[in-house]
Short mmCIF file of N, CA and C in Angstrom, two decimals:
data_model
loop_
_atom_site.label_atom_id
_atom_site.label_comp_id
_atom_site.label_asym_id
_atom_site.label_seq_id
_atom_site.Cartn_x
_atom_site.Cartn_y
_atom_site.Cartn_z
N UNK Z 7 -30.12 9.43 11.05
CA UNK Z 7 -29.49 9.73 9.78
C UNK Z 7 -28.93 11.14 9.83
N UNK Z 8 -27.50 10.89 9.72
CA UNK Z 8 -26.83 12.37 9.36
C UNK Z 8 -27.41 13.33 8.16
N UNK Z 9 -27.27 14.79 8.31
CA UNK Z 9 -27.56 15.51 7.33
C UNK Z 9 -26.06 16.15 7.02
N UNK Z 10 -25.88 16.94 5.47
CA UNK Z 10 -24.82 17.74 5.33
C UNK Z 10 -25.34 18.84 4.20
N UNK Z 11 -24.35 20.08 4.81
CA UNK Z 11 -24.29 21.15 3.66
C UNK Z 11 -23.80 21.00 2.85
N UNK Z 12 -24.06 21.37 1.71
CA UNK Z 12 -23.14 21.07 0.49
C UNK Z 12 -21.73 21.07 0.84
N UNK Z 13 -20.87 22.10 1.41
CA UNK Z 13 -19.68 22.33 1.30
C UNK Z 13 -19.44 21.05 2.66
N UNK Z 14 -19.83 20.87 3.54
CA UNK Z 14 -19.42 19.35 4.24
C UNK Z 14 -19.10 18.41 3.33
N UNK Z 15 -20.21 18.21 2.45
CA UNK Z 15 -20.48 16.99 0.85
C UNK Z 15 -19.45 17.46 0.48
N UNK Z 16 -18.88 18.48 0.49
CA UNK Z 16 -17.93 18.75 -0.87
C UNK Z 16 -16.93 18.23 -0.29
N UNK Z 17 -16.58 18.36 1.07
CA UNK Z 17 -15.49 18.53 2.00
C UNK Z 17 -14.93 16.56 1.58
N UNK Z 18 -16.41 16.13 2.17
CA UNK Z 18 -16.60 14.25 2.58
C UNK Z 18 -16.53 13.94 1.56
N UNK Z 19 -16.95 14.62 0.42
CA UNK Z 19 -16.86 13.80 -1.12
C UNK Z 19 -15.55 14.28 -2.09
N UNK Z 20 -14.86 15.05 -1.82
CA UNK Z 20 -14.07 15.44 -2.45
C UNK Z 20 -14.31 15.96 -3.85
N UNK Z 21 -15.69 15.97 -3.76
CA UNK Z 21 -16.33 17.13 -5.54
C UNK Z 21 -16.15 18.47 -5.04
N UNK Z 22 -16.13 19.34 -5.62
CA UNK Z 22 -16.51 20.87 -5.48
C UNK Z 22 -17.99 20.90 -5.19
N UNK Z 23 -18.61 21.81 -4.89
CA UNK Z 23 -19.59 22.72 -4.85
C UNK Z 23 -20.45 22.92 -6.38
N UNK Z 24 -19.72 22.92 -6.98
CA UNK Z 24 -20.02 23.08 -8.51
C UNK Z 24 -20.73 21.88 -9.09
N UNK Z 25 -19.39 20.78 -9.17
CA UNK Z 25 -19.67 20.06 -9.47
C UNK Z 25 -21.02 18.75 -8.83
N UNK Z 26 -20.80 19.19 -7.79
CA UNK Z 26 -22.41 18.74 -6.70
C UNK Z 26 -23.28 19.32 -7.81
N UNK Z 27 -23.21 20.53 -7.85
CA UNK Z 27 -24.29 20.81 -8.56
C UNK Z 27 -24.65 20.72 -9.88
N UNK Z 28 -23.69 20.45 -10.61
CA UNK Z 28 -23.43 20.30 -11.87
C UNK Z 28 -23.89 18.36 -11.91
N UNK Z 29 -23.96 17.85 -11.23
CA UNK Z 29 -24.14 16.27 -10.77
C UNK Z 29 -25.41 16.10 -10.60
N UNK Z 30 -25.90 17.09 -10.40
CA UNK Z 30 -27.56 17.49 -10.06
C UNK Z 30 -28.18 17.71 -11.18
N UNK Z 31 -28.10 18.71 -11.65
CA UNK Z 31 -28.30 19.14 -13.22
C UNK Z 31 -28.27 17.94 -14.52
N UNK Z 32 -27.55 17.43 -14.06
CA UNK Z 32 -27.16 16.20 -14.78
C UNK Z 32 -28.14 15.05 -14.98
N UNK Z 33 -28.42 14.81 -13.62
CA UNK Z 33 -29.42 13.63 -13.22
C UNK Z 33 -28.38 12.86 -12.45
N UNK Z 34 -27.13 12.97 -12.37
CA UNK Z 34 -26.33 11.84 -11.51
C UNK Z 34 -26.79 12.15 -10.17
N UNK Z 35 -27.30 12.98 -9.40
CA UNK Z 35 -27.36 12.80 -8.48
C UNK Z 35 -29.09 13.34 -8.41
N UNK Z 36 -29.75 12.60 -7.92
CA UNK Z 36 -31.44 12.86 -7.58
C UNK Z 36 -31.77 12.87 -6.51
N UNK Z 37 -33.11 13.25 -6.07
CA UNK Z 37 -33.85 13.48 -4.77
C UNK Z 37 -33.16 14.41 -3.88
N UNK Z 38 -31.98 15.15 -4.08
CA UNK Z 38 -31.54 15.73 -3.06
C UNK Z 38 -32.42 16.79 -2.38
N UNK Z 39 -32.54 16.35 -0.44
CA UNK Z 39 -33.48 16.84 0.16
C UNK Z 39 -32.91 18.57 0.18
N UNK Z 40 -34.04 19.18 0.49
CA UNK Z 40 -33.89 20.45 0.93
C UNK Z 40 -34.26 21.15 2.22
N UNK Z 41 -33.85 21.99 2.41
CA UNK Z 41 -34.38 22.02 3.83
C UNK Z 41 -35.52 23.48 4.31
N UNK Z 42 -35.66 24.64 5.64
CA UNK Z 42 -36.63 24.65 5.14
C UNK Z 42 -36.55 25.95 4.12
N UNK Z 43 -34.89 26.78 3.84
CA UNK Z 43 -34.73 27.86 3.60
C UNK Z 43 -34.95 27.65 1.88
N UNK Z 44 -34.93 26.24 1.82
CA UNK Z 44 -34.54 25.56 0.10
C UNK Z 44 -33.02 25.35 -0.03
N UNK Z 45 -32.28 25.10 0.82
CA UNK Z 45 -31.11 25.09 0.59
C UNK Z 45 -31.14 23.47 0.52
N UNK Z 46 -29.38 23.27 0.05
CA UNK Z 46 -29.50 21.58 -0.41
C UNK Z 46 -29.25 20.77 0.92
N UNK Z 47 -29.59 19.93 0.84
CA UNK Z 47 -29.36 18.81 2.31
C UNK Z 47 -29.20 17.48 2.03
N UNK Z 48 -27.50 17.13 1.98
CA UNK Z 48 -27.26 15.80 1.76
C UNK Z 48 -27.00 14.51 2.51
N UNK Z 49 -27.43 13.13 2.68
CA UNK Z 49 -27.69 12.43 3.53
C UNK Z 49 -26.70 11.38 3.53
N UNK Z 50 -26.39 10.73 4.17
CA UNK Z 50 -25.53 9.41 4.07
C UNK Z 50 -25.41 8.94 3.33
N UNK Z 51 -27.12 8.61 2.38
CA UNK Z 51 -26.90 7.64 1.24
C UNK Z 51 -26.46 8.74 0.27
N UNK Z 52 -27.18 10.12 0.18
CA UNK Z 52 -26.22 10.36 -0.89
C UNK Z 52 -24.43 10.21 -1.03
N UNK Z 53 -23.87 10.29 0.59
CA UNK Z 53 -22.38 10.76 0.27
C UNK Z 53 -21.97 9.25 -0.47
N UNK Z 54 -22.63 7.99 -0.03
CA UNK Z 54 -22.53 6.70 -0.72
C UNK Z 54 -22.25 6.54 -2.06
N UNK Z 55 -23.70 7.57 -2.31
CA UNK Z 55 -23.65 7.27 -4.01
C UNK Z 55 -22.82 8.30 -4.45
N UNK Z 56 -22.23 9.22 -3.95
CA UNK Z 56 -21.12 9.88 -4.48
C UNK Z 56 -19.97 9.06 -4.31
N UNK Z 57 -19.38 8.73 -3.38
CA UNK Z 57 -18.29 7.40 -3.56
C UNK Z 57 -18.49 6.93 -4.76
N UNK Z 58 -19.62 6.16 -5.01
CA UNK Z 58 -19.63 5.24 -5.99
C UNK Z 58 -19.13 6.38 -7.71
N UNK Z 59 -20.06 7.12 -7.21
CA UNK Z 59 -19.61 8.28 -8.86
C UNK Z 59 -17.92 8.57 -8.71
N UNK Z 60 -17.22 9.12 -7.52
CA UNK Z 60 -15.97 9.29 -7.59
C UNK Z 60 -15.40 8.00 -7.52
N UNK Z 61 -15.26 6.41 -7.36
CA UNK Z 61 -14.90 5.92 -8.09
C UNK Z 61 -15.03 5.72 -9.57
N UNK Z 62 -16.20 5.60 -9.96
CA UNK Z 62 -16.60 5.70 -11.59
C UNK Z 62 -15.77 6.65 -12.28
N UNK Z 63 -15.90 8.11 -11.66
CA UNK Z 63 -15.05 9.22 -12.71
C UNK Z 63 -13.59 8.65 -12.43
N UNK Z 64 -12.96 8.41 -11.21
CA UNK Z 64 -11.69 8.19 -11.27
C UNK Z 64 -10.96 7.42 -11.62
N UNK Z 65 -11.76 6.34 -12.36
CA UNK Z 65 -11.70 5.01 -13.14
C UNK Z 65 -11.66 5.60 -14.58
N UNK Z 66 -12.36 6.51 -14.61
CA UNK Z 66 -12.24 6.73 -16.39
C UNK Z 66 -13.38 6.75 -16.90
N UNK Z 67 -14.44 6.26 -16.33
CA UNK Z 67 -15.95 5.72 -16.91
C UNK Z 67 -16.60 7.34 -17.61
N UNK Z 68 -16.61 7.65 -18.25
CA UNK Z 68 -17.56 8.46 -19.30
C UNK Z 68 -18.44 9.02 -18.51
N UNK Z 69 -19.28 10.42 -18.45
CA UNK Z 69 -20.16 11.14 -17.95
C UNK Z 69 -21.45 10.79 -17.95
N UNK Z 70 -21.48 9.99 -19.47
CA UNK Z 70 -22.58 9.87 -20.70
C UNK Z 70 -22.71 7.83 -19.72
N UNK Z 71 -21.89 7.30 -19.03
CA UNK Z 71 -22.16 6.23 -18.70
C UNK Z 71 -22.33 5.73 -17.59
N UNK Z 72 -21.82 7.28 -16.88
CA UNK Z 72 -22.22 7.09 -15.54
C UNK Z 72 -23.81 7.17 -15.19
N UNK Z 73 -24.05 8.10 -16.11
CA UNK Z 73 -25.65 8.71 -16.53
C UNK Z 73 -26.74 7.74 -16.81
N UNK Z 74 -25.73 6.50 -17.54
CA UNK Z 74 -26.73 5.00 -17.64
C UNK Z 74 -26.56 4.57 -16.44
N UNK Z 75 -25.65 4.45 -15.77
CA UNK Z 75 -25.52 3.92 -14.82
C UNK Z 75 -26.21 3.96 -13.48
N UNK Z 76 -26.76 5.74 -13.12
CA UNK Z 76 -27.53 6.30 -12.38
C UNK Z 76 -28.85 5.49 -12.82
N UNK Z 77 -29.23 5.39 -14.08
CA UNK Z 77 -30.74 5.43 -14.38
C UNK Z 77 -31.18 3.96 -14.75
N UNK Z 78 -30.04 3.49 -14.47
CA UNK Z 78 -29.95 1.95 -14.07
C UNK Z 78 -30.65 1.18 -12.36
N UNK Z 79 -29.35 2.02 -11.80
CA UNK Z 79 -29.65 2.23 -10.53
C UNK Z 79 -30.65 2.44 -9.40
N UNK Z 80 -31.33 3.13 -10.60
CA UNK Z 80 -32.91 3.85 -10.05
C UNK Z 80 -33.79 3.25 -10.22
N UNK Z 81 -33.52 2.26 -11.65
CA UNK Z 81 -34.31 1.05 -11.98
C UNK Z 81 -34.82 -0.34 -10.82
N UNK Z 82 -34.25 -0.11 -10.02
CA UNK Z 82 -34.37 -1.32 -9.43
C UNK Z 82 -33.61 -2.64 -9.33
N UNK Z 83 -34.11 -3.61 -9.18
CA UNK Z 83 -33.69 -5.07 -9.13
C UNK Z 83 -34.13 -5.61 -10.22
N UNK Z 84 -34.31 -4.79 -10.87
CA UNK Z 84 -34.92 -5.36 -12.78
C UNK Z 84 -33.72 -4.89 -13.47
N UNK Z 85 -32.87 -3.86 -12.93
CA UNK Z 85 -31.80 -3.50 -14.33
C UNK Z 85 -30.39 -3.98 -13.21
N UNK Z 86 -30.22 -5.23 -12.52
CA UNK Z 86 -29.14 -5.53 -11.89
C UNK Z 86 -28.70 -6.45 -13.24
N UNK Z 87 -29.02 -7.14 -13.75
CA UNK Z 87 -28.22 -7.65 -15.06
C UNK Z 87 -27.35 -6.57 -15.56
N UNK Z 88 -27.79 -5.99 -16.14
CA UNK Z 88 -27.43 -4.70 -16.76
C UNK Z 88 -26.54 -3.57 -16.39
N UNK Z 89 -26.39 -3.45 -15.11
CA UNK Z 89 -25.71 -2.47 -14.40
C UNK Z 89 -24.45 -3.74 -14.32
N UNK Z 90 -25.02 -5.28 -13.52
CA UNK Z 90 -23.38 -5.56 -13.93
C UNK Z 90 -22.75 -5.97 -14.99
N UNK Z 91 -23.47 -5.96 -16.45
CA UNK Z 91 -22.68 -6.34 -17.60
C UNK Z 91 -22.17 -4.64 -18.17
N UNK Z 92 -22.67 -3.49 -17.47
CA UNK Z 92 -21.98 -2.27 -17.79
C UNK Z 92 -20.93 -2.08 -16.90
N UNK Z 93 -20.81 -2.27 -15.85
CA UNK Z 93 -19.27 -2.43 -14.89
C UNK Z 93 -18.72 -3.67 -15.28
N UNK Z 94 -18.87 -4.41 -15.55
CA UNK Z 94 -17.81 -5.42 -16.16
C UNK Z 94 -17.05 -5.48 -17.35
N UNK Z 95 -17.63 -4.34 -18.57
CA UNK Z 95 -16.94 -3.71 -19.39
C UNK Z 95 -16.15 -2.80 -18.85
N UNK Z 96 -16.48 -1.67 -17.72
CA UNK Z 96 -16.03 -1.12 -17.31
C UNK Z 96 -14.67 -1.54 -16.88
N UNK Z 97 -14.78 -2.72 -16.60
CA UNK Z 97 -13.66 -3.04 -15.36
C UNK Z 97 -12.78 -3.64 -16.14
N UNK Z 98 -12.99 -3.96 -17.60
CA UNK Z 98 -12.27 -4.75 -18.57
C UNK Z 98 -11.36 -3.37 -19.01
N UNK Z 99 -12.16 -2.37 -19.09
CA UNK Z 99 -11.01 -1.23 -19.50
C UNK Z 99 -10.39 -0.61 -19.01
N UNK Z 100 -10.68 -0.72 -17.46
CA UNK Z 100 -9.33 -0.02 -16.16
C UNK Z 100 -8.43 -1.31 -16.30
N UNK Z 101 -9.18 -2.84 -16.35
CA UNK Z 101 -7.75 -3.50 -16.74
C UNK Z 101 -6.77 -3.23 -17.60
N UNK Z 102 -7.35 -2.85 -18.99
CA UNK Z 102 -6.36 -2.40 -19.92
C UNK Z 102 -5.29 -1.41 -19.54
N UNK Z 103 -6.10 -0.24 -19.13
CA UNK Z 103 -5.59 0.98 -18.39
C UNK Z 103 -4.65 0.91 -18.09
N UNK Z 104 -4.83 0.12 -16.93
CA UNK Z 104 -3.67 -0.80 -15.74
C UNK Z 104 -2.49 -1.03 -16.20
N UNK Z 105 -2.85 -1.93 -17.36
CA UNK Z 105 -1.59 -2.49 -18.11
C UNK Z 105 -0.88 -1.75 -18.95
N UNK Z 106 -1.45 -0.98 -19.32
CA UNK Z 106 -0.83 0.64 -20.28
C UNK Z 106 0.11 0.92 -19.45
N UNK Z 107 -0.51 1.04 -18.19
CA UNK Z 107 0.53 2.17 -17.15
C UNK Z 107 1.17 1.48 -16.79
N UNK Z 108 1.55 0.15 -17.08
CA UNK Z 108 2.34 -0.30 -16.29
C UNK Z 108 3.85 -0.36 -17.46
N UNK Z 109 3.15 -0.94 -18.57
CA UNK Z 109 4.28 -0.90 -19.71
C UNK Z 109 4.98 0.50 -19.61
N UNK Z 110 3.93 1.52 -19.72
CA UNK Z 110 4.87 3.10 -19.43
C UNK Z 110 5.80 3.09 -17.94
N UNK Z 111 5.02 2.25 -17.26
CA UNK Z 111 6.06 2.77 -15.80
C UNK Z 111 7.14 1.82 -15.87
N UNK Z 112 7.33 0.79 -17.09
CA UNK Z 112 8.31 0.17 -16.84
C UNK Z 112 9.95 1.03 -17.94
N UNK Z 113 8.92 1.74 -18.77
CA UNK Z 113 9.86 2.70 -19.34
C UNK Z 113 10.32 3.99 -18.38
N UNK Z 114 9.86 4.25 -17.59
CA UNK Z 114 10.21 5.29 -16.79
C UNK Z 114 10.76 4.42 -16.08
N UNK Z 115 11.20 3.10 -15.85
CA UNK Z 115 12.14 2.48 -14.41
C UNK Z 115 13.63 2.33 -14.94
N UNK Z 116 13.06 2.12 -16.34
CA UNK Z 116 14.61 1.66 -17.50
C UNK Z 116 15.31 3.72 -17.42
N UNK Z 117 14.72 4.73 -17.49
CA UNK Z 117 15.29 6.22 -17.31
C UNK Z 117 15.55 6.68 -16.33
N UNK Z 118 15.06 5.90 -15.09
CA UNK Z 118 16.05 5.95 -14.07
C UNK Z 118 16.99 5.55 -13.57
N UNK Z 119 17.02 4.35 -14.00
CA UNK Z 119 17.99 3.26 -14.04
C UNK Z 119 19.33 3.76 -15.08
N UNK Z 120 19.13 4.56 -15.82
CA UNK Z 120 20.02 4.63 -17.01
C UNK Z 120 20.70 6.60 -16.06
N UNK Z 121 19.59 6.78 -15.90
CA UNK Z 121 20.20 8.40 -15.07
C UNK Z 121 20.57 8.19 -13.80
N UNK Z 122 20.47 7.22 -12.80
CA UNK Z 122 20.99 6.18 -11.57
C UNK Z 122 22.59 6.37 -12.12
N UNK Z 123 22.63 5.07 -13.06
CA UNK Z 123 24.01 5.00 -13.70
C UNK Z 123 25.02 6.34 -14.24
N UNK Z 124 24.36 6.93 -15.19
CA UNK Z 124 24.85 8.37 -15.43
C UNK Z 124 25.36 9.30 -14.11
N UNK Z 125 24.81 9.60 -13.01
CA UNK Z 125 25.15 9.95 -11.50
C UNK Z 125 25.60 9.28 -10.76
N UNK Z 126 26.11 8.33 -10.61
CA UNK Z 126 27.30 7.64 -10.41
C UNK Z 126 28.61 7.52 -10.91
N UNK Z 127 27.94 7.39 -12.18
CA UNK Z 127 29.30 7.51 -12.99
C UNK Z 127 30.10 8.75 -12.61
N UNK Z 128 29.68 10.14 -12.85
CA UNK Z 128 30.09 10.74 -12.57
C UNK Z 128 30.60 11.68 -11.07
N UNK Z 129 29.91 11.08 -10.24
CA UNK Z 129 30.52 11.28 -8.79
C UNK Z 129 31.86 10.77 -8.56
N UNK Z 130 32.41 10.93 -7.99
CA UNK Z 130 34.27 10.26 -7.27
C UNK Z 130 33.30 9.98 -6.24
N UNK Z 131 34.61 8.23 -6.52
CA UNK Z 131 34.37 7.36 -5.61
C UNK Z 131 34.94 7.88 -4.11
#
């Protein structure tokens, strides 16, 4: 099993330094080993369960639900109901999301399309 310094974690996980630690503080991230100076020492499975949090934040999911989500997690094979009827809401509202952005990106295709035309128009043929 690999070990890492925070700033490797930060590097492999794409969080800051801060926010590692601020993830800590939190409870999203637990058990992190130490080593023997007391400094932090992060392991495979943690960079895992950071994936899983940087998908969650980059989805949109709430701080306050990732936080259930951790303490779900920790629960065992007793709160797997539960963890997937909270990502399946989850996933109902990046669908929405989805579809937001898409209605907006179809208004931004119609303003290029219309400024396309406008720069043409005005170039000689």
């Amino acid at each position: 099993m690999s070990s890492y310094s925070p700033a490797e974690t930060a590097e492999k996980s794409g969080f800051s330094i801060d926010t590692l630690r601020y993830y800590e503080k939190i409870g999203l991230l637990e058990g992190i080993a130490r080593n023997a100076s007391g400094r932090r020492v992060f392991s495979d499975s943690d960079l895992q369960w950071l994936g899983m949090l940087r998908c969650l934040r980059e989805t949109g999911m709430p701080i306050a639900e990732m936080l259930r989500y951790s303490e779900l997690a920790r629960g065992g094979a007793e709160t797997v109901r539960e963890r997937l009827e909270l990502l399946q809401a989850h996933d109902r509202r990046v669908e929405e999301q989805i579809a937001r952005l898409r209605e907006q990106q179809e208004h931004v295709k119609f303003k290029i399309g219309f400024y396309r035309g406008a720069v043409c128009e005005g170039s000689p043929a």
